[in-house]
Amino acid sequence: MDELRIPLSLLSPSIDVDALGFADTTELPPLEEPLGQARALEALDFGLNMKSHGFNIYASGPLGTGKWAIIHKRVQHVALSMPAPRDWCYVHNFLEPSSPVGLSFPSGKGREFKQASSHVIQSLRRDLPLAFESKKYLDARAKIIEDRDGKKETLFEEVSKEAHKRGFGFKENPVGFSMVPMRNKKPLRQKDREALTDSQKETMSEQGKILEGKIRAFHAQIHALDHEAEHALLEMDRQVVRSVMQNRFAVLRDHHQHLPEVLEYLQKVEEDIVSNYKDFLPREGPQLAILGWDARDHKPNLTRYEVNLLIEHSKETGAPIIDEPHPTYANLIGKIERKSHMGVVYTDFSEIKAGSCLRASGGFLLVNVLDLLRQPFAWEALKRVIKTRSVNIEDPGEYFGFSTTGLKPQPIPIDIKIILFGPPYIFSLLQVYEQDFPKLFKVKADFDIDIPRGTSQEQLYARFIAQLCREEKLPPFGVDAVGEIIRYSLRLAERRDRLSLRMSWISDVIRESAYWAKHDGRSLVAKLHVETAIEKKRHRTNLLEEKVQDEIQEGTLIVDLEGETVGQVNGLSVHQLGDYIFGRPCRITARTFIGNEGVIDIQREADLAGEIHSKGVMTLAGFLGGKFAEFQPFALNATLTFEQTYSEVEGDSAAVAELVAIVSSLTNIPVHQSLAVTGSINQLGEIQPIGGVNEKIEGFFEACKKRGFSGKQGVLIPAKNIRHLALNREVVEAAESGNFSIFGVNKIEEALELLTGIPAGESTPDGQYPPDSIFGRVAKRFTEMAKIAEEWADLRNPLKIPNRKIGRKVK
């Protein structure tokens, strides 16, 4: 069967470094466009430049394809050509303090307004007290008070004269004004009052009532004078305030004539300052010390005149690009912080903080979809932003209908392009189960994992290496080192005709190779350093693999690597630990006997088999039944198991090995234990390709190397997997020396002949097989078993028809 032996040239891809056309990467220009990913870049350019609503982008692709770096560079290019968005501020709402007002400014002008407003308020705090302490103001104030007091004195004298005229005295006391009966200019004593005649008393009473009316009128006039004076003083104070701040606010208004909302706000600030100008003046009053706090030293809170600059941009930077690494609700939408003073927690508009959505307004927001979906409320909040095209900063409790007391800032309109990063399966799940997702993320940028191999692509790979070396100041790579990196890329792609696009993984190998070159004191990275980097990387993660191989060597895991055995085949399995995959041989055994249960998968009966593996086992029953039981009962029970496996078995790559074990058990033909086999099979006996072929071959090779080569050892793989071979040099050298062989098979007949040394047999026109062939013996055994089963059924119950189900799970 030498014709099935795979040629040495196909065991591992060869790299023609001479065709690359350079000596080292210093001769190469930088890579201007990302390597490969034409489909993703086309979708990305469309999504970034599409302005209609809902054309946000989902960047789909597996780990390691460099999605973030590619997209970030593309977005930066687009953002630089876009205008800088407007600045946004929150200011106090004088009509409804719990609902702060948002003000918009051209880019870069928000901070100017904040600083100008702060300067005005600070200057008023300085100049208003001086204005109220000026001689001119004090004289005018004294004049108003003096006029009021003079008018009061005149009124008092008029009332006093009227009182004296009517026989009463009129005087002021601590509690107000009072009148006293008089005689001979002296107050009338009580005993003198009692001595008065009734007529005199009546006259005094009448005069007193008249005088009381006069006094009431006097009181009204006094209050009117006080009110008039207070109004005059207040109006004078306000006029002073207006005169002090008039020029300052006029400058502010002139600078913002084109912003009506800002002019309206400034008007309200002026009105509030005029109404509350005393907040700018020193407090007067007695000392009141409580816990060291003096009421006279306490300054009024002027926070309401501050400007909370939420978002500011520079005209020179273009559109913003925000990469949100921790997309919580608060980080995306924003939050309202709180302060504490003397045990009281409070907040105001100055504590409103912007989130990523606001900071990215007018530009781009980059978010990892897995991080987003892990955060409570974050996905729903982001959807609301996209739908309403605005950001409403509020507590999460308010967002979900729980009543809380606090601020409710006015929503701020935004224009944002959101780019989600994530794996393909999340995109599919969101498409199916999230009804809003297709409306909000209409552009899918699908990142591929490999590209067709060719000289031009290999040269681009070399330019990528050169660019990374320049950017990170790594030593340059020689052409042989570049060739080894390309070979590693082919191994990652598992195709000799395709190059891997998992550029982050490739970049790590480049960095590690540069490290080992520096470690050796070399200024140029050579092929040896790349090989060292790959081997060291493998060594850091293959502890479990070595333990498994040691157990195979010492016989704890029983695997025969020589001799012949009936019903026993060396299968191959792969194990994945994070980003590391390794293969190992595994003994597969089969026992056959008469029955009507078909092929019984012991792993499945023990709930240790996955669905794909169970499907593969049922396929074996279909092949056997269709080939040997077309005209007779399928009177077979065949049990299959992976020996010494105690975890779930998944996949159908052991189907060929399982079928060979069943056939060996049926025919009593031994199987060569020096060979291992992997491959899937269909009901027609065609061998189908599988995954992890390199790791499986290398796992069996490692076991053979530890036990010692016999020259007969090797592996059978599907012929369709030959294109995926990228074996390490040790395996290729062993094959070249004749210590190890690798065969490619297309049909089960070829596998049977290699594993047993006996022809499988071809059927004659009447459907018969040569009696000494494998299939001839299988057919003979099936006939014997069917006959015995029928005889046994007749003896038990002549009328009973046995229930024969192929591949049925036994319960």
PDB file of N, CA and C in Angstrom, residues 39-88:
ATOM      1  N   ARG A  39     -13.241  42.088   2.800  1.00  0.00           N
ATOM      2  CA  ARG A  39     -14.697  42.120   3.038  1.00  0.00           C
ATOM      3  C   ARG A  39     -15.023  42.975   4.255  1.00  0.00           C
ATOM      4  N   ALA A  40     -14.280  42.767   5.331  1.00  0.00           N
ATOM      5  CA  ALA A  40     -14.547  43.528   6.558  1.00  0.00           C
ATOM      6  C   ALA A  40     -14.264  45.015   6.359  1.00  0.00           C
ATOM      7  N   LEU A  41     -13.194  45.329   5.642  1.00  0.00           N
ATOM      8  CA  LEU A  41     -12.851  46.739   5.429  1.00  0.00           C
ATOM      9  C   LEU A  41     -13.891  47.438   4.560  1.00  0.00           C
ATOM     10  N   GLU A  42     -14.407  46.732   3.583  1.00  0.00           N
ATOM     11  CA  GLU A  42     -15.455  47.316   2.737  1.00  0.00           C
ATOM     12  C   GLU A  42     -16.700  47.631   3.567  1.00  0.00           C
ATOM     13  N   ALA A  43     -17.090  46.670   4.415  1.00  0.00           N
ATOM     14  CA  ALA A  43     -18.254  46.901   5.279  1.00  0.00           C
ATOM     15  C   ALA A  43     -17.979  48.018   6.269  1.00  0.00           C
ATOM     16  N   LEU A  44     -16.756  48.065   6.773  1.00  0.00           N
ATOM     17  CA  LEU A  44     -16.401  49.084   7.748  1.00  0.00           C
ATOM     18  C   LEU A  44     -16.444  50.478   7.132  1.00  0.00           C
ATOM     19  N   ASP A  45     -15.868  50.628   5.950  1.00  0.00           N
ATOM     20  CA  ASP A  45     -15.900  51.936   5.280  1.00  0.00           C
ATOM     21  C   ASP A  45     -17.326  52.376   4.988  1.00  0.00           C
ATOM     22  N   PHE A  46     -18.159  51.433   4.603  1.00  0.00           N
ATOM     23  CA  PHE A  46     -19.567  51.764   4.344  1.00  0.00           C
ATOM     24  C   PHE A  46     -20.249  52.224   5.624  1.00  0.00           C
ATOM     25  N   GLY A  47     -20.065  51.460   6.706  1.00  0.00           N
ATOM     26  CA  GLY A  47     -20.732  51.808   7.961  1.00  0.00           C
ATOM     27  C   GLY A  47     -20.255  53.119   8.538  1.00  0.00           C
ATOM     28  N   LEU A  48     -18.955  53.407   8.427  1.00  0.00           N
ATOM     29  CA  LEU A  48     -18.422  54.639   8.997  1.00  0.00           C
ATOM     30  C   LEU A  48     -18.898  55.876   8.249  1.00  0.00           C
ATOM     31  N   ASN A  49     -19.130  55.739   6.962  1.00  0.00           N
ATOM     32  CA  ASN A  49     -19.515  56.894   6.152  1.00  0.00           C
ATOM     33  C   ASN A  49     -21.020  56.995   5.918  1.00  0.00           C
ATOM     34  N   MET A  50     -21.770  55.969   6.322  1.00  0.00           N
ATOM     35  CA  MET A  50     -23.224  55.982   6.171  1.00  0.00           C
ATOM     36  C   MET A  50     -23.832  56.790   7.313  1.00  0.00           C
ATOM     37  N   LYS A  51     -24.546  57.855   6.985  1.00  0.00           N
ATOM     38  CA  LYS A  51     -25.057  58.776   7.996  1.00  0.00           C
ATOM     39  C   LYS A  51     -26.478  58.472   8.445  1.00  0.00           C
ATOM     40  N   SER A  52     -27.180  57.588   7.758  1.00  0.00           N
ATOM     41  CA  SER A  52     -28.566  57.305   8.117  1.00  0.00           C
ATOM     42  C   SER A  52     -28.639  56.611   9.471  1.00  0.00           C
ATOM     43  N   HIS A  53     -29.811  56.722  10.082  1.00  0.00           N
ATOM     44  CA  HIS A  53     -30.002  56.185  11.424  1.00  0.00           C
ATOM     45  C   HIS A  53     -29.995  54.660  11.407  1.00  0.00           C
ATOM     46  N   GLY A  54     -29.367  54.068  12.419  1.00  0.00           N
ATOM     47  CA  GLY A  54     -29.369  52.616  12.583  1.00  0.00           C
ATOM     48  C   GLY A  54     -28.221  51.891  11.923  1.00  0.00           C
ATOM     49  N   PHE A  55     -27.376  52.591  11.168  1.00  0.00           N
ATOM     50  CA  PHE A  55     -26.275  51.924  10.479  1.00  0.00           C
ATOM     51  C   PHE A  55     -25.035  51.884  11.379  1.00  0.00           C
ATOM     52  N   ASN A  56     -25.250  51.350  12.577  1.00  0.00           N
ATOM     53  CA  ASN A  56     -24.130  51.080  13.464  1.00  0.00           C
ATOM     54  C   ASN A  56     -23.494  49.755  13.058  1.00  0.00           C
ATOM     55  N   ILE A  57     -22.313  49.471  13.587  1.00  0.00           N
ATOM     56  CA  ILE A  57     -21.491  48.380  13.073  1.00  0.00           C
ATOM     57  C   ILE A  57     -21.287  47.316  14.148  1.00  0.00           C
ATOM     58  N   TYR A  58     -21.413  46.061  13.728  1.00  0.00           N
ATOM     59  CA  TYR A  58     -21.016  44.927  14.568  1.00  0.00           C
ATOM     60  C   TYR A  58     -19.809  44.277  13.904  1.00  0.00           C
ATOM     61  N   ALA A  59     -18.647  44.366  14.562  1.00  0.00           N
ATOM     62  CA  ALA A  59     -17.418  43.766  14.036  1.00  0.00           C
ATOM     63  C   ALA A  59     -17.342  42.338  14.543  1.00  0.00           C
ATOM     64  N   SER A  60     -17.584  41.394  13.632  1.00  0.00           N
ATOM     65  CA  SER A  60     -17.672  39.987  14.000  1.00  0.00           C
ATOM     66  C   SER A  60     -16.405  39.255  13.583  1.00  0.00           C
ATOM     67  N   GLY A  61     -15.902  38.445  14.489  1.00  0.00           N
ATOM     68  CA  GLY A  61     -14.722  37.667  14.159  1.00  0.00           C
ATOM     69  C   GLY A  61     -14.167  36.981  15.383  1.00  0.00           C
ATOM     70  N   PRO A  62     -13.451  35.873  15.203  1.00  0.00           N
ATOM     71  CA  PRO A  62     -12.888  35.154  16.346  1.00  0.00           C
ATOM     72  C   PRO A  62     -11.741  35.912  16.978  1.00  0.00           C
ATOM     73  N   LEU A  63     -11.319  35.411  18.128  1.00  0.00           N
ATOM     74  CA  LEU A  63     -10.235  36.026  18.873  1.00  0.00           C
ATOM     75  C   LEU A  63      -8.937  35.967  18.073  1.00  0.00           C
ATOM     76  N   GLY A  64      -8.187  37.063  18.126  1.00  0.00           N
ATOM     77  CA  GLY A  64      -6.860  37.065  17.539  1.00  0.00           C
ATOM     78  C   GLY A  64      -6.772  37.616  16.137  1.00  0.00           C
ATOM     79  N   THR A  65      -7.887  38.061  15.557  1.00  0.00           N
ATOM     80  CA  THR A  65      -7.850  38.567  14.182  1.00  0.00           C
ATOM     81  C   THR A  65      -7.471  40.040  14.103  1.00  0.00           C
ATOM     82  N   GLY A  66      -7.241  40.674  15.245  1.00  0.00           N
ATOM     83  CA  GLY A  66      -6.815  42.072  15.237  1.00  0.00           C
ATOM     84  C   GLY A  66      -7.920  43.046  14.895  1.00  0.00           C
ATOM     85  N   LYS A  67      -9.146  42.711  15.237  1.00  0.00           N
ATOM     86  CA  LYS A  67     -10.285  43.580  14.896  1.00  0.00           C
ATOM     87  C   LYS A  67     -10.115  44.975  15.473  1.00  0.00           C
ATOM     88  N   TRP A  68      -9.763  45.039  16.758  1.00  0.00           N
ATOM     89  CA  TRP A  68      -9.710  46.339  17.419  1.00  0.00           C
ATOM     90  C   TRP A  68      -8.673  47.237  16.761  1.00  0.00           C
ATOM     91  N   ALA A  69      -7.475  46.711  16.530  1.00  0.00           N
ATOM     92  CA  ALA A  69      -6.409  47.537  15.964  1.00  0.00           C
ATOM     93  C   ALA A  69      -6.777  48.023  14.558  1.00  0.00           C
ATOM     94  N   ILE A  70      -7.346  47.144  13.744  1.00  0.00           N
ATOM     95  CA  ILE A  70      -7.711  47.514  12.377  1.00  0.00           C
ATOM     96  C   ILE A  70      -8.802  48.582  12.386  1.00  0.00           C
ATOM     97  N   ILE A  71      -9.828  48.359  13.187  1.00  0.00           N
ATOM     98  CA  ILE A  71     -10.958  49.293  13.214  1.00  0.00           C
ATOM     99  C   ILE A  71     -10.530  50.628  13.815  1.00  0.00           C
ATOM    100  N   HIS A  72      -9.751  50.583  14.869  1.00  0.00           N
ATOM    101  CA  HIS A  72      -9.329  51.835  15.504  1.00  0.00           C
ATOM    102  C   HIS A  72      -8.526  52.692  14.520  1.00  0.00           C
ATOM    103  N   LYS A  73      -7.652  52.067  13.760  1.00  0.00           N
ATOM    104  CA  LYS A  73      -6.870  52.822  12.781  1.00  0.00           C
ATOM    105  C   LYS A  73      -7.775  53.387  11.696  1.00  0.00           C
ATOM    106  N   ARG A  74      -8.765  52.581  11.256  1.00  0.00           N
ATOM    107  CA  ARG A  74      -9.689  53.053  10.219  1.00  0.00           C
ATOM    108  C   ARG A  74     -10.545  54.200  10.740  1.00  0.00           C
ATOM    109  N   VAL A  75     -11.016  54.065  11.945  1.00  0.00           N
ATOM    110  CA  VAL A  75     -11.867  55.098  12.530  1.00  0.00           C
ATOM    111  C   VAL A  75     -11.089  56.399  12.721  1.00  0.00           C
ATOM    112  N   GLN A  76      -9.824  56.290  13.125  1.00  0.00           N
ATOM    113  CA  GLN A  76      -9.007  57.493  13.286  1.00  0.00           C
ATOM    114  C   GLN A  76      -8.886  58.255  11.967  1.00  0.00           C
ATOM    115  N   HIS A  77      -8.716  57.511  10.881  1.00  0.00           N
ATOM    116  CA  HIS A  77      -8.596  58.158   9.570  1.00  0.00           C
ATOM    117  C   HIS A  77      -9.879  58.918   9.214  1.00  0.00           C
ATOM    118  N   VAL A  78     -11.030  58.299   9.477  1.00  0.00           N
ATOM    119  CA  VAL A  78     -12.306  58.953   9.165  1.00  0.00           C
ATOM    120  C   VAL A  78     -12.560  60.121  10.114  1.00  0.00           C
ATOM    121  N   ALA A  79     -12.229  59.945  11.390  1.00  0.00           N
ATOM    122  CA  ALA A  79     -12.520  60.976  12.391  1.00  0.00           C
ATOM    123  C   ALA A  79     -11.753  62.269  12.132  1.00  0.00           C
ATOM    124  N   LEU A  80     -10.527  62.144  11.629  1.00  0.00           N
ATOM    125  CA  LEU A  80      -9.723  63.348  11.376  1.00  0.00           C
ATOM    126  C   LEU A  80     -10.321  64.234  10.294  1.00  0.00           C
ATOM    127  N   SER A  81     -11.089  63.627   9.387  1.00  0.00           N
ATOM    128  CA  SER A  81     -11.703  64.401   8.306  1.00  0.00           C
ATOM    129  C   SER A  81     -13.063  64.979   8.698  1.00  0.00           C
ATOM    130  N   MET A  82     -13.532  64.675   9.893  1.00  0.00           N
ATOM    131  CA  MET A  82     -14.840  65.155  10.348  1.00  0.00           C
ATOM    132  C   MET A  82     -14.685  66.384  11.231  1.00  0.00           C
ATOM    133  N   PRO A  83     -15.683  67.263  11.235  1.00  0.00           N
ATOM    134  CA  PRO A  83     -15.612  68.441  12.114  1.00  0.00           C
ATOM    135  C   PRO A  83     -15.737  68.051  13.573  1.00  0.00           C
ATOM    136  N   ALA A  84     -15.106  68.820  14.426  1.00  0.00           N
ATOM    137  CA  ALA A  84     -15.226  68.585  15.863  1.00  0.00           C
ATOM    138  C   ALA A  84     -16.650  68.902  16.308  1.00  0.00           C
ATOM    139  N   PRO A  85     -17.256  68.065  17.155  1.00  0.00           N
ATOM    140  CA  PRO A  85     -18.635  68.317  17.605  1.00  0.00           C
ATOM    141  C   PRO A  85     -18.706  69.464  18.605  1.00  0.00           C
ATOM    142  N   ARG A  86     -19.904  69.821  18.990  1.00  0.00           N
ATOM    143  CA  ARG A  86     -20.139  70.961  19.880  1.00  0.00           C
ATOM    144  C   ARG A  86     -19.847  70.577  21.329  1.00  0.00           C
ATOM    145  N   ASP A  87     -19.502  71.587  22.106  1.00  0.00           N
ATOM    146  CA  ASP A  87     -19.340  71.414  23.549  1.00  0.00           C
ATOM    147  C   ASP A  87     -20.716  71.483  24.211  1.00  0.00           C
ATOM    148  N   TRP A  88     -20.820  70.832  25.367  1.00  0.00           N
ATOM    149  CA  TRP A  88     -22.078  70.855  26.122  1.00  0.00           C
ATOM    150  C   TRP A  88     -21.805  71.181  27.584  1.00  0.00           C
TER     151      TRP A  88
END
